[in-house]
Amino acid sequence: MAMAPPASAALAVQMMLIISWAAAAVPVLAAAAASLDTTPVTFRARYMPLFGGDNLAPSPDGRSVRLKLDAQTGSGFVSKSAYHHGFFSASIKLPDDYTAGVVVAFYLSNADVFPRNHDEVDFELLGNRRGHEWRVQTNLYGNGSTSRGREERYLLPFDPTLRPHAYAVAWTPTAVISYVDGAPIREVVRVPAMGADFPAKPMSVYATIWDGSAWATDGGRYKVDYAFAPFAADFSSLVLTGCPAAGVDADARCEVALMTAGCAVMTPAKRAAMRRFRRRFLLYSVCHDSYRYNGTIFPECDADADGRGGFHRWGESKLVSPTRRGYRQQRADKAVAVNVAADGRPSTWPVGGALRAD
């Protein structure tokens, strides 16, 4: 069983990676930008339709895009270029009412170029029954390591159907940081023991809405009901600040700017805010899941940081539980009822031990 390094060890490893990487980039430090340009881009300037026909509808000014799912098709768009690290963000307003089985995704991937060993960094927003919360799931894998998915799932401190909220990823050579409305909710620090599991090849940026009935809501128990279609998700404030996938000098200058930007630097205050979010809203973490991987803990996991005793052995929180619409956190001093199957799994756990069926 691989033991997780303590926070101090993980931080030390990250600092060594940053120092060694920065040393190689010294010749271009003077040319690095003082800060990243996070100005939103227009859809037509940096993105193009992926699928869905008329179910994809950019606004007249190109500042926002509506993606729809109906009985015929979902829809999606993709960046015109691939990027080797960067900061990527979209504000998303989600559909209301019955949305079980609906998946709205904002993610990075290179599956089109590397179908058998692709990298991916995900935000997946998972619909629900009427009166129940949407949930958000983050995930990442490198070099086709889909059998070692690194999922985490959270409640949200707001109703995501009332107005747009920003979901962002800062992807650098040393870490992946996931943000919601500018607040970090997850940090995956690259450690040597991860090997090729850390995403390292250039990726494109995707946004999609699709039918995830097989797994998205309570392990596939509740399906998409097209009587409530079309389901529409609005994407706006599209920020795409990525390092070019080709061109050594330009890439190095961009990497320096990215690594020194606020989105890539986890200050003590930001890390404390992240821990507060996770204590209140983290529903499931692979770092606390000893069932799915037979007791193995991934090397980048800081298992003590979020209170391992507060999680069931299948990775679900004992203290945070879904509530009725209103997005209220369940009080930690109340018991959490979990229906457990004969083999020890909760009844909502997907067959086969995987959180999703790709």
XYZ file of C-alpha atoms in Angstrom:
358
model
C 0.000 0.000 0.000
C 1.490 3.325 -1.086
C 1.469 5.761 1.798
C 0.520 9.378 1.149
C 3.272 11.920 1.887
C 2.553 14.515 4.574
C 1.671 18.028 3.408
C 5.204 19.281 4.116
C 6.744 16.543 1.968
C 4.343 17.187 -0.908
C 5.105 20.907 -0.725
C 8.837 20.202 -0.732
C 8.512 18.032 -3.824
C 6.494 20.723 -5.569
C 9.081 23.372 -4.712
C 11.916 21.205 -6.054
C 10.021 20.709 -9.303
C 9.374 24.442 -9.611
C 13.016 25.322 -8.898
C 14.416 22.807 -11.376
C 11.932 23.846 -14.032
C 12.538 27.566 -13.487
C 16.296 27.089 -13.736
C 15.874 25.682 -17.223
C 13.794 28.716 -18.177
C 16.264 31.383 -16.986
C 17.121 32.626 -20.520
C 13.524 33.720 -21.067
C 12.665 35.054 -17.597
C 13.196 38.645 -18.670
C 10.662 38.237 -21.470
C 7.954 36.726 -19.276
C 4.725 38.643 -18.936
C 4.058 40.298 -15.595
C 0.654 38.652 -15.372
C -1.665 36.436 -17.363
C -4.241 37.968 -19.650
C -7.542 36.572 -18.382
C -9.755 38.718 -20.605
C -12.704 36.633 -21.874
C -12.503 35.680 -25.546
C -15.261 35.453 -28.106
C -16.516 32.061 -29.168
C -15.642 32.405 -32.855
C -12.151 33.720 -32.130
C -10.929 30.757 -30.111
C -13.553 27.988 -30.304
C -15.481 26.029 -32.913
C -18.518 23.718 -32.866
C -17.816 20.094 -32.004
C -21.215 18.418 -32.421
C -24.922 19.041 -31.985
C -25.934 21.160 -34.992
C -28.622 23.644 -33.978
C -28.340 22.518 -30.352
C -25.255 24.755 -30.183
C -26.207 28.440 -30.372
C -23.639 31.245 -29.898
C -25.052 34.623 -28.911
C -25.030 37.350 -31.625
C -22.015 39.048 -30.024
C -20.162 35.745 -29.564
C -19.677 36.325 -25.833
C -21.788 33.367 -24.740
C -22.927 29.994 -26.054
C -26.011 27.918 -25.280
C -25.616 24.142 -25.379
C -28.740 21.968 -25.461
C -29.502 18.294 -24.941
C -32.653 16.737 -26.397
C -33.760 13.272 -27.446
C -31.843 13.592 -30.717
C -28.449 14.832 -29.543
C -26.364 16.713 -27.049
C -23.938 19.406 -28.163
C -20.472 20.768 -27.581
C -17.619 22.968 -28.700
C -13.813 22.749 -28.681
C -10.912 25.189 -28.777
C -9.304 25.774 -32.155
C -5.843 25.151 -30.687
C -4.238 22.791 -28.206
C -2.309 24.109 -25.219
C 0.569 22.908 -23.085
C -0.551 24.154 -19.658
C -2.571 27.286 -18.950
C -5.561 28.819 -17.187
C -9.000 27.986 -18.565
C -12.351 29.193 -17.247
C -16.033 29.338 -18.170
C -19.040 30.732 -16.358
C -21.914 28.261 -16.610
C -25.606 28.544 -15.820
C -27.226 25.122 -15.497
C -30.740 23.931 -16.379
C -33.342 23.710 -13.623
C -36.157 21.264 -12.791
C -35.654 17.536 -13.422
C -32.090 17.080 -14.735
C -31.186 13.558 -13.572
C -28.650 11.917 -15.886
C -27.656 15.203 -17.518
C -23.916 15.935 -17.605
C -22.524 19.386 -18.381
C -18.743 19.246 -18.788
C -15.928 21.768 -19.089
C -12.635 19.975 -19.529
C -9.232 19.561 -21.155
C -8.425 16.505 -23.252
C -6.279 15.182 -26.097
C -8.262 12.015 -26.822
C -8.582 13.063 -30.462
C -4.783 12.905 -30.881
C -3.965 10.159 -28.360
C -7.018 7.855 -28.303
C -5.257 5.067 -26.376
C -3.128 7.102 -23.967
C -4.824 10.452 -23.607
C -4.675 12.988 -20.790
C -7.693 14.737 -19.282
C -8.641 17.296 -16.627
C -12.377 17.545 -15.901
C -15.140 19.592 -14.430
C -18.327 17.506 -14.712
C -21.581 18.988 -13.436
C -24.063 16.240 -12.635
C -27.814 16.821 -12.801
C -30.350 15.496 -10.355
C -34.004 14.882 -9.635
C -36.341 17.791 -9.074
C -35.650 19.351 -5.683
C -32.161 17.844 -5.349
C -28.817 19.554 -5.872
C -26.588 19.502 -8.855
C -23.184 18.099 -7.943
C -19.781 18.910 -9.388
C -17.082 16.334 -10.003
C -13.396 16.921 -10.748
C -11.128 14.307 -12.249
C -7.768 13.962 -13.948
C -5.634 11.291 -15.516
C -2.562 11.096 -17.689
C -1.361 8.801 -20.432
C -4.584 6.795 -20.599
C -4.742 5.955 -16.886
C -8.555 5.790 -16.931
C -8.521 2.718 -14.682
C -6.989 4.922 -11.998
C -9.469 7.781 -12.115
C -8.903 10.468 -9.501
C -12.467 11.643 -8.957
C -13.757 13.961 -6.293
C -17.377 15.045 -5.946
C -18.799 18.065 -4.158
C -21.955 19.912 -3.264
C -22.100 23.577 -4.208
C -22.684 26.486 -1.799
C -25.122 28.087 -4.257
C -27.920 27.183 -6.650
C -26.103 26.884 -10.023
C -29.365 27.220 -11.975
C -30.070 30.825 -10.915
C -27.095 32.571 -12.530
C -23.687 31.760 -14.065
C -20.817 30.639 -11.849
C -17.177 30.354 -12.884
C -15.419 26.966 -13.092
C -11.692 27.152 -13.830
C -8.565 25.033 -14.091
C -4.963 26.154 -13.626
C -2.767 23.458 -15.174
C 1.004 23.850 -14.730
C 3.998 21.481 -14.940
C 3.759 20.948 -11.169
C 0.064 20.973 -10.231
C -3.574 21.122 -11.287
C -5.753 23.514 -9.279
C -9.547 23.562 -9.680
C -11.494 26.737 -8.882
C -15.157 27.611 -8.388
C -15.952 31.335 -8.456
C -12.278 32.123 -7.923
C -11.937 29.931 -4.818
C -9.710 26.822 -5.008
C -11.533 23.576 -4.247
C -8.852 21.034 -5.167
C -5.087 20.952 -5.676
C -3.327 17.932 -7.180
C 0.420 18.376 -6.749
C 2.603 16.414 -9.147
C 4.861 14.014 -7.250
C 7.435 11.673 -8.857
C 5.521 8.544 -7.812
C 2.609 9.592 -10.046
C 4.742 8.823 -13.074
C 2.797 9.285 -16.301
C -0.527 9.568 -14.450
C -0.088 13.349 -14.333
C -1.448 15.022 -17.514
C 1.560 16.277 -19.474
C 0.724 16.328 -23.187
C -0.894 19.328 -24.947
C -4.689 19.367 -24.604
C -7.639 21.157 -26.177
C -10.460 22.780 -24.214
C -13.969 21.286 -24.470
C -17.486 22.123 -23.329
C -20.330 19.609 -23.733
C -23.780 18.611 -22.556
C -24.726 14.952 -22.913
C -26.722 12.006 -21.608
C -24.898 10.352 -18.706
C -27.814 8.181 -17.606
C -25.542 5.164 -17.113
C -23.703 6.704 -14.155
C -24.279 10.406 -13.439
C -27.127 10.401 -10.888
C -26.864 7.985 -7.965
C -24.792 5.543 -9.977
C -27.287 5.419 -12.855
C -30.390 4.871 -10.737
C -32.075 7.964 -12.196
C -32.017 8.480 -15.977
C -32.530 11.420 -18.299
C -36.266 12.042 -18.808
C -36.705 13.710 -22.180
C -40.182 14.869 -21.218
C -38.258 17.733 -19.565
C -36.062 18.413 -22.615
C -34.482 20.434 -24.005
C -31.935 20.874 -21.237
C -29.938 24.067 -21.811
C -26.616 25.179 -20.298
C -25.308 28.694 -20.930
C -21.534 29.263 -21.173
C -20.102 32.779 -20.885
C -16.932 34.632 -19.795
C -14.768 32.167 -21.709
C -11.177 32.629 -20.534
C -8.537 30.738 -22.469
C -4.954 31.609 -21.495
C -2.878 28.668 -22.596
C 0.741 28.088 -23.510
C 1.257 27.181 -27.177
C 1.700 23.520 -27.918
C 4.564 24.258 -30.322
C 7.434 26.727 -30.268
C 10.017 26.276 -27.509
C 10.791 29.941 -26.817
C 7.183 31.104 -26.798
C 6.176 28.127 -24.665
C 8.917 28.816 -22.107
C 7.926 32.484 -21.787
C 4.304 31.468 -21.272
C 5.253 28.829 -18.713
C 7.164 31.391 -16.644
C 4.211 33.784 -16.699
C 1.826 30.980 -15.778
C 3.932 29.577 -12.924
C 4.226 33.011 -11.320
C 0.575 34.001 -11.816
C -1.826 34.171 -8.886
C -3.947 31.295 -10.201
C -0.954 28.925 -9.998
C 0.349 29.979 -6.587
C -1.360 28.476 -3.532
C -0.843 30.947 -0.709
C -1.566 29.933 2.900
C -4.797 31.950 2.763
C -5.947 30.192 -0.414
C -5.099 26.785 0.969
C -7.017 27.533 4.172
C -10.037 28.614 2.101
C -9.780 25.385 0.095
C -9.765 23.288 3.257
C -12.836 25.121 4.563
C -14.677 24.426 1.308
C -13.725 20.777 1.402
C -14.829 20.321 5.010
C -18.267 21.704 4.145
C -18.916 20.382 0.634
C -16.701 17.376 -0.221
C -18.998 14.382 -0.802
C -16.515 11.840 -2.177
C -12.750 11.648 -2.626
C -10.668 8.928 -4.199
C -8.022 9.787 -1.580
C -10.277 8.293 1.094
C -11.517 5.352 -0.984
C -9.845 2.184 0.265
C -12.585 -0.024 -1.217
C -12.230 0.812 -4.890
C -8.478 0.247 -5.099
C -8.071 -2.460 -2.448
C -6.490 -0.223 0.143
C -4.155 1.635 -2.208
C -3.882 5.382 -1.692
C -2.578 7.445 -4.596
C 0.882 8.931 -3.930
C -0.242 12.557 -4.331
C -2.987 12.217 -1.715
C -2.564 14.035 1.546
C -4.891 11.674 3.380
C -4.641 13.433 6.739
C -5.453 16.913 5.467
C -9.207 16.511 5.300
C -9.720 14.102 8.188
C -9.597 10.508 7.025
C -11.805 9.472 9.926
C -14.619 11.544 8.478
C -14.998 9.277 5.438
C -16.396 5.819 4.814
C -13.991 3.285 3.367
C -15.626 3.690 -0.041
C -14.646 7.371 -0.042
C -17.943 9.058 0.808
C -18.117 11.647 3.568
C -19.739 10.786 6.891
C -20.386 14.463 7.641
C -21.519 16.020 4.358
C -24.689 14.779 2.731
C -27.004 15.932 -0.072
C -29.994 17.985 1.048
C -33.172 19.206 -0.547
C -32.890 22.185 -2.919
C -31.695 25.153 -0.961
C -28.077 23.976 -0.935
C -27.702 23.743 2.792
C -24.869 21.731 4.292
C -26.036 18.996 6.623
C -25.021 19.688 10.229
C -21.941 17.684 11.126
C -23.471 16.562 14.421
C -26.374 14.791 12.718
C -26.168 11.172 11.686
C -25.836 10.444 7.968
C -27.989 7.543 6.870
C -26.297 5.331 4.288
C -27.929 2.225 2.860
C -25.156 -0.353 2.732
C -25.229 -3.409 0.505
C -24.251 -6.879 1.699
C -20.667 -6.450 0.482
C -20.203 -3.194 2.368
C -20.823 -0.763 -0.487
C -23.495 1.929 -0.302
C -26.528 1.081 -2.430
C -25.800 4.021 -4.749
C -22.325 2.753 -5.651
C -21.972 1.932 -9.377
C -21.565 -1.707 -10.384
C -17.928 -2.627 -10.936
C -16.479 -0.016 -8.608
C -16.153 2.750 -11.203
C -17.701 6.151 -10.771
C -18.315 6.531 -14.474
C -18.594 4.289 -17.486
C -16.548 5.814 -20.300
